[in-house]
Tab-separated table of C-alpha atoms and ligand atoms in Angstrom:
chain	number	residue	atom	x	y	z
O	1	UNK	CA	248.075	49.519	145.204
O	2	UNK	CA	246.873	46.136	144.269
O	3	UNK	CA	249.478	43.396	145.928
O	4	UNK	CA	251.106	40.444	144.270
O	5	UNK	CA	248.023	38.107	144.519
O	6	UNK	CA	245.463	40.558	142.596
O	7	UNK	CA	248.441	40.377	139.623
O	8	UNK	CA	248.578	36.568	139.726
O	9	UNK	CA	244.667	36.330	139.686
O	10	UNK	CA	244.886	38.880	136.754
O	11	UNK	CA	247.265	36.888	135.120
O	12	UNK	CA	245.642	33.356	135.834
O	13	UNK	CA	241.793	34.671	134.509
O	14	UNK	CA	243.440	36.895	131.780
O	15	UNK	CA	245.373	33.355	130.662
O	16	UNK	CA	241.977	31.708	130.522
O	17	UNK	CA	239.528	34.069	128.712
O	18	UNK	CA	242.511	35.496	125.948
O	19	UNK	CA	245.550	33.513	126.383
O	20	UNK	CA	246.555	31.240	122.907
O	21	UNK	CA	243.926	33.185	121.247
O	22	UNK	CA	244.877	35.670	118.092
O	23	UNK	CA	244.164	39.446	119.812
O	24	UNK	CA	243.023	42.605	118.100
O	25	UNK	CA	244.914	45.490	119.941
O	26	UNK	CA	244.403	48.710	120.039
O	27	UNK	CA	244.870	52.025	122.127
O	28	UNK	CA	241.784	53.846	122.079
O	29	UNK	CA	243.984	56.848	124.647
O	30	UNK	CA	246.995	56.706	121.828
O	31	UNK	CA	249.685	56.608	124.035
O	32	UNK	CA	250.308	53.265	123.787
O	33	UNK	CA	248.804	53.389	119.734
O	34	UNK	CA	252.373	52.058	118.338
O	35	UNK	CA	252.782	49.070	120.547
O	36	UNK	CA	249.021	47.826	119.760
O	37	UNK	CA	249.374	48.035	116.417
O	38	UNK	CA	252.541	45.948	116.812
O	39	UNK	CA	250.583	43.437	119.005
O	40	UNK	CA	247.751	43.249	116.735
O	41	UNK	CA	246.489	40.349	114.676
O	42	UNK	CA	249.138	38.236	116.868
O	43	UNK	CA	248.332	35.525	119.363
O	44	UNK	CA	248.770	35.823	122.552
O	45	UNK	CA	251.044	32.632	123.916
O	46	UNK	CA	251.172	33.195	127.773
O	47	UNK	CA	250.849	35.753	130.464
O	48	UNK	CA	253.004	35.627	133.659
O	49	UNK	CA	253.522	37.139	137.117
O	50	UNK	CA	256.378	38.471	138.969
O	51	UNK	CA	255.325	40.054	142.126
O	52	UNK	CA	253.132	43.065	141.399
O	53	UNK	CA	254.563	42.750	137.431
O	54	UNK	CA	252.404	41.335	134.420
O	55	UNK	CA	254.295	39.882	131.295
O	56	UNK	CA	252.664	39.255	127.973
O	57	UNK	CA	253.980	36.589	126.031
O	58	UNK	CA	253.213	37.010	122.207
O	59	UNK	CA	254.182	35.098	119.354
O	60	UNK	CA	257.240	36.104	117.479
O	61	UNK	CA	258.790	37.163	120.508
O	62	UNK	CA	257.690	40.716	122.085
O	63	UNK	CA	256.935	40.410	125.867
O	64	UNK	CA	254.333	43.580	126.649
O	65	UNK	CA	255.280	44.646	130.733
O	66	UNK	CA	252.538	45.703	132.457
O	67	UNK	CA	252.683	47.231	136.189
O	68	UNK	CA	249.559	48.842	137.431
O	69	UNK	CA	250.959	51.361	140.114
O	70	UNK	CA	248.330	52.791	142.196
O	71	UNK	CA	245.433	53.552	139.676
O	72	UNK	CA	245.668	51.001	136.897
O	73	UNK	CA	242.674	49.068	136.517
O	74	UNK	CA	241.824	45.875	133.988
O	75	UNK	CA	238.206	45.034	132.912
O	76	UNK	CA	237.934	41.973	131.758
O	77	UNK	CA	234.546	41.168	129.356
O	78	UNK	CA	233.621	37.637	128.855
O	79	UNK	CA	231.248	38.266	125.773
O	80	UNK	CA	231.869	38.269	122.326
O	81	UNK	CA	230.234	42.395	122.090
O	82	UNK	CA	231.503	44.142	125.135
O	83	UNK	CA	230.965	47.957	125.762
O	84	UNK	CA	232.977	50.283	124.408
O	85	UNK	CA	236.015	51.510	125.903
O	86	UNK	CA	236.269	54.700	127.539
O	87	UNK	CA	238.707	56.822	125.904
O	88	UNK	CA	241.559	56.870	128.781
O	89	UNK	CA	241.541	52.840	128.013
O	90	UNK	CA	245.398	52.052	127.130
O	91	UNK	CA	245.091	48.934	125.784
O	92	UNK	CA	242.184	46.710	124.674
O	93	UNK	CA	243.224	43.339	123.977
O	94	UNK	CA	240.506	41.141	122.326
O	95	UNK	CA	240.100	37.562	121.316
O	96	UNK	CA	236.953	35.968	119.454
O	97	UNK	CA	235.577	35.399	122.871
O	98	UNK	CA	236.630	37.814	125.748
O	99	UNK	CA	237.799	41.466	125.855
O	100	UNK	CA	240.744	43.073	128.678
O	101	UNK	CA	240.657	46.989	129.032
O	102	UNK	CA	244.092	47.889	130.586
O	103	UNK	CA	243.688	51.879	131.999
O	104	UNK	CA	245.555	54.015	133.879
O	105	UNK	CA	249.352	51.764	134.211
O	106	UNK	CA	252.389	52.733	135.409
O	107	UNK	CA	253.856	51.091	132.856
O	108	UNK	CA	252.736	49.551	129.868
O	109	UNK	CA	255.512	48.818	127.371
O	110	UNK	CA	256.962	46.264	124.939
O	111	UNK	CA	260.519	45.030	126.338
O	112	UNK	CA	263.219	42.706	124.912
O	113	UNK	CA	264.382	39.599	126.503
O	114	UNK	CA	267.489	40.990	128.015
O	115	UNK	CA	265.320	44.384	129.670
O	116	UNK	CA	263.173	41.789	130.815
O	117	UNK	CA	266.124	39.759	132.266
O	118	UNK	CA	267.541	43.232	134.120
O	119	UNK	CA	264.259	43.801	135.414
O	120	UNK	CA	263.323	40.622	136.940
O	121	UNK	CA	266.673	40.729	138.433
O	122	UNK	CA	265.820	43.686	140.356
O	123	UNK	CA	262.686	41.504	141.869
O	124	UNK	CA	263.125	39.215	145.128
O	125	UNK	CA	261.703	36.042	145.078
O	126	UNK	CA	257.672	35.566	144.988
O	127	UNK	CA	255.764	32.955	146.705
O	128	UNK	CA	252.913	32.809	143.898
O	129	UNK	CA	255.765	31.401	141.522
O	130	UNK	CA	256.581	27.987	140.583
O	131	UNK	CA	260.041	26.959	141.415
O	132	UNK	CA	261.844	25.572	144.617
O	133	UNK	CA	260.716	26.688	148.170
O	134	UNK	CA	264.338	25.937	149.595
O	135	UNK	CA	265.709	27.912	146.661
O	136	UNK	CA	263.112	30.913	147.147
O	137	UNK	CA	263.694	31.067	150.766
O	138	UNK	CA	267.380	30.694	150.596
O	139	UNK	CA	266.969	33.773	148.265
O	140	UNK	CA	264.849	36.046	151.065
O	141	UNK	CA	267.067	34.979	154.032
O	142	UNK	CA	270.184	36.041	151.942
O	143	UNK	CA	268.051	39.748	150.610
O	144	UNK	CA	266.960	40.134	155.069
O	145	UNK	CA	270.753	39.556	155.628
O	146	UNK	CA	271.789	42.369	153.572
O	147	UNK	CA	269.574	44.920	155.349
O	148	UNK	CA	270.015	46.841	158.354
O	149	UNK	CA	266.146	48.574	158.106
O	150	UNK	CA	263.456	47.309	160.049
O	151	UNK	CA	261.613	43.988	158.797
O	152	UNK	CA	258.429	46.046	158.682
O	153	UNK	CA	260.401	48.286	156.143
O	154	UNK	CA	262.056	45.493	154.317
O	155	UNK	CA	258.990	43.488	153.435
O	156	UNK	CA	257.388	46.157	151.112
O	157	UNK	CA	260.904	46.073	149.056
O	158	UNK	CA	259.941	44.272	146.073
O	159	UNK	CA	263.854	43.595	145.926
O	160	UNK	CA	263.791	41.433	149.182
O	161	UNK	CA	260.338	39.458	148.629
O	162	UNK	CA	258.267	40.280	145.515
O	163	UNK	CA	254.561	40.928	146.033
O	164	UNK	CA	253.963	42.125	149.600
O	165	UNK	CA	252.243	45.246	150.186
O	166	UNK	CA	251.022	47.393	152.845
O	167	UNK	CA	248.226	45.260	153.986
O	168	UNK	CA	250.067	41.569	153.754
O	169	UNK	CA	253.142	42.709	155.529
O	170	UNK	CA	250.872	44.364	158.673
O	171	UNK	CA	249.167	41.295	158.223
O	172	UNK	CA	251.899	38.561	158.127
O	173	UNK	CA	253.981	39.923	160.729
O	174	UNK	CA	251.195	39.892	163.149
O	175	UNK	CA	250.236	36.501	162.523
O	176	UNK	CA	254.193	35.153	162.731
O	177	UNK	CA	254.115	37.584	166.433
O	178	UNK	CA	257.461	39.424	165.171
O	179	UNK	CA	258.396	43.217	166.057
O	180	UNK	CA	257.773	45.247	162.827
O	181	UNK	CA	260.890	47.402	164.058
O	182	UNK	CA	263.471	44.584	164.160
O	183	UNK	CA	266.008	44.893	161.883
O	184	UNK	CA	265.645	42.509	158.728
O	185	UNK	CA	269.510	41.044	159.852
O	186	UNK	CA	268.605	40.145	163.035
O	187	UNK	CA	265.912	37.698	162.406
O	188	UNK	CA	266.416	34.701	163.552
O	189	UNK	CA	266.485	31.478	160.858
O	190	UNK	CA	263.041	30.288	162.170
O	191	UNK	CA	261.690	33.488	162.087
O	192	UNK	CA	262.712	33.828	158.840
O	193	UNK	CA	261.193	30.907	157.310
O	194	UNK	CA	257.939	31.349	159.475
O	195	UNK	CA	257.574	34.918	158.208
O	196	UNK	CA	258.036	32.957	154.568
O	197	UNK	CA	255.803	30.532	154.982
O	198	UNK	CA	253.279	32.461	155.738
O	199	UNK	CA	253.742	35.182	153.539
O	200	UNK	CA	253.040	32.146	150.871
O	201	UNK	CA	249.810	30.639	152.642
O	202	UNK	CA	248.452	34.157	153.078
O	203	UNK	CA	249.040	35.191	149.316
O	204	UNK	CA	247.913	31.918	147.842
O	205	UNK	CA	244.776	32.003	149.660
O	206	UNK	CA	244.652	35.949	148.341
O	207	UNK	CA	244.797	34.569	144.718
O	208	UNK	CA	242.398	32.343	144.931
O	209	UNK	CA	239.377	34.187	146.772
O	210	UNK	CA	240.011	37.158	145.251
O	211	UNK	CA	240.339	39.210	148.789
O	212	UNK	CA	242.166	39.719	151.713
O	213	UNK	CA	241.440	37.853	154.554
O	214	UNK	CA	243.749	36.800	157.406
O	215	UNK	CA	241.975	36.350	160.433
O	216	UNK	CA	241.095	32.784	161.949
O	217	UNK	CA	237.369	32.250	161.710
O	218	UNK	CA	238.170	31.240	165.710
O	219	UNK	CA	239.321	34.803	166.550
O	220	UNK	CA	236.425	37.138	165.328
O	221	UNK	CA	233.785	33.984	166.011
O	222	UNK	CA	232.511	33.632	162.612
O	223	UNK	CA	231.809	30.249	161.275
O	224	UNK	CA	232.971	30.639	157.639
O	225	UNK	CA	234.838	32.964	155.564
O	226	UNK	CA	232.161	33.845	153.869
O	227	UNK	CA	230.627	35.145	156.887
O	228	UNK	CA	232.941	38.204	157.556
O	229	UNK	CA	232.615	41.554	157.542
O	230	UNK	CA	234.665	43.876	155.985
O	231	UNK	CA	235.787	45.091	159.098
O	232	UNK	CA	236.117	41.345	160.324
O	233	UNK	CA	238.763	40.603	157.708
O	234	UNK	CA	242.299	41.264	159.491
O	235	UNK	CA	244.151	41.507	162.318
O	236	UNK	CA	245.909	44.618	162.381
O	237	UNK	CA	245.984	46.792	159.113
O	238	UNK	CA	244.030	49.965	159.269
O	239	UNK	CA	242.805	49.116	163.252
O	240	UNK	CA	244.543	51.898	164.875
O	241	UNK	CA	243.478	52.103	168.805
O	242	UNK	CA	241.101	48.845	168.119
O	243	UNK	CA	241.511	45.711	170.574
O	244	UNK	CA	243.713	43.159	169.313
O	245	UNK	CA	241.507	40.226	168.100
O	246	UNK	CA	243.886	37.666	170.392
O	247	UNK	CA	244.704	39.573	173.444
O	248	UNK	CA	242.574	42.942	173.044
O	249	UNK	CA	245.765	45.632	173.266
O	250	UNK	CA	244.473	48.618	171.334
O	251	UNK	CA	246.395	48.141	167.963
O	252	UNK	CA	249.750	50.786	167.440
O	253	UNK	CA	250.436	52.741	164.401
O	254	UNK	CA	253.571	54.260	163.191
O	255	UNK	CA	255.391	55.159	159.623
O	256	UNK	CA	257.627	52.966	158.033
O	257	UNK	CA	259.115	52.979	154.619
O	258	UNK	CA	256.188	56.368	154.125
O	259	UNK	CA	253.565	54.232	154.551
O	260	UNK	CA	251.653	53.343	157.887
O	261	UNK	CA	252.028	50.215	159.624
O	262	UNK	CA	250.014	48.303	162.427
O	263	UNK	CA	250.888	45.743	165.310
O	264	UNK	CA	249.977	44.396	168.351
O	265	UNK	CA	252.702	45.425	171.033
O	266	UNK	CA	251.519	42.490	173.046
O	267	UNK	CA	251.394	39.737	170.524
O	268	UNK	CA	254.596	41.385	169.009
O	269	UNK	CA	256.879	42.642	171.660
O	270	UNK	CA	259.753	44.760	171.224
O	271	UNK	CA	262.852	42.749	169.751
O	272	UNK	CA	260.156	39.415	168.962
O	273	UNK	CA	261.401	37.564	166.160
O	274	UNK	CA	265.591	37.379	167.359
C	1	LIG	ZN1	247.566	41.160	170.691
């Protein structure tokens, strides 16, 4: 499933080739034929990002939620003829200019202010979005507080921190050195904000290069980021029984929250992060 920075970098190009532009709409599938035709011939006045969900600002009022889920895909066409869609498109949304196909969503509906207001109320704070970092990390400390399940289980809960996924929160908790099993209460305050701040580095950097990468060029002796391999690219997600890039520990696996998780038992001892 894509995480929180492929929705902001869908939202920021989307914004640029469509955005303030009048849209034709249309659902070439049909199951989303009544909410095009609403959309149509409308302009399109902003689209923004909460964690892993997409909202579609249009004149008059209507906000069009979008979450991808695990098979959703966009194409976006910069060209004023782009192919046709294929018929399990959901949504094609086209200005003079530029073309987005929206296939396969979760979701893909037109809300109301105050459905919008319950569900963003649901989501924990993201680091892609404007607004105060004291106030945002007040807000994770307060959701890590709450919960007795392990941190490693805690970060993919878009209620705690919105936007994490599978690979960022292998990825971030390696790189902060704290035990995937410790419960989210017992963090200690530094921890805390460590594991925020770089949660935020490693998602804005996400955004804006368009991939994954956490390692430092230092630890897999590459020169630039350009350089690296796909299997160069990160520290501990998917590297079951591989050497730890820092201290060369064969990476451990386990389940938690029904997805797998890696770490470094050496960089991230049991009870690390108290
Ligand atoms: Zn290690």
């Amino acid at each position: 499933m894509p995480e929180g920075h492929t929705i902001h970098r869908h939202a920021r190009t989307q914004r640029g080739a469509i955005g303030g532009q009048l849209i034709r709409a249309a659902s070439p599938q049909g199951r989303f034929a009544h909410g095009a035709k609403r959309l149509d011939g409308r302009v399109l006045e902003d689209i923004d990002a909460h964690g892993k969900h997409l909202f579609y600002r249009w004149e008059g009022g209507d906000t069009l939620h979008v979450h991808l889920g695990l098979f959703g895909k966009f194409k976006l066409h910069r060209a004023p003829s782009p192919p046709p869609p294929s018929e399990n498109t959901r949504l094609t949304m086209s200005s003079v200019t530029a073309t987005v196909y929206l296939a396969g969503p979760t979701i893909c509906e037109l809300i109301d202010p105050h459905q919008e207001e319950a569900l963003r109320a649901r989501l924990g704070p993201d680091p892609l979005r404007n607004g105060s970092r004291r106030a945002k990390l007040a807000a994770f400390q307060a959701n890590l507080a709450r919960r007795r399940i392990p941190i490693g289980a805690a970060l993919l809960d878009q209620r705690v921190i919105a936007g994490i996924g599978n690979v960022y929160r292998a990825e971030v908790l390696f790189r902060t050195g704290i035990d995937p099993h410790l419960p989210a209460a017992a963090l200690a305050p530094q921890a805390v904000e460590r594991l925020w701040s770089e949660s935020s580095r490693q998602l804005k950097q996400g955004e804006k290069a368009g991939r994954i990468i956490t390692v430092d060029l230092g630890d897999v002796g590459a020169r630039r980021r350009t350089d690296l391999a796909r299997g160069e690219r990160l520290y501990a997600y998917g590297r079951t029984g591989e050497p730890c890039r820092r201290c060369g520990t064969p990476i451990s696996a386990t389940e938690m929250a029904n997805r797998t998780i890696w770490w470094c038992s050496s960089c991230q001892p049991a009870g690390a992060g108290t």
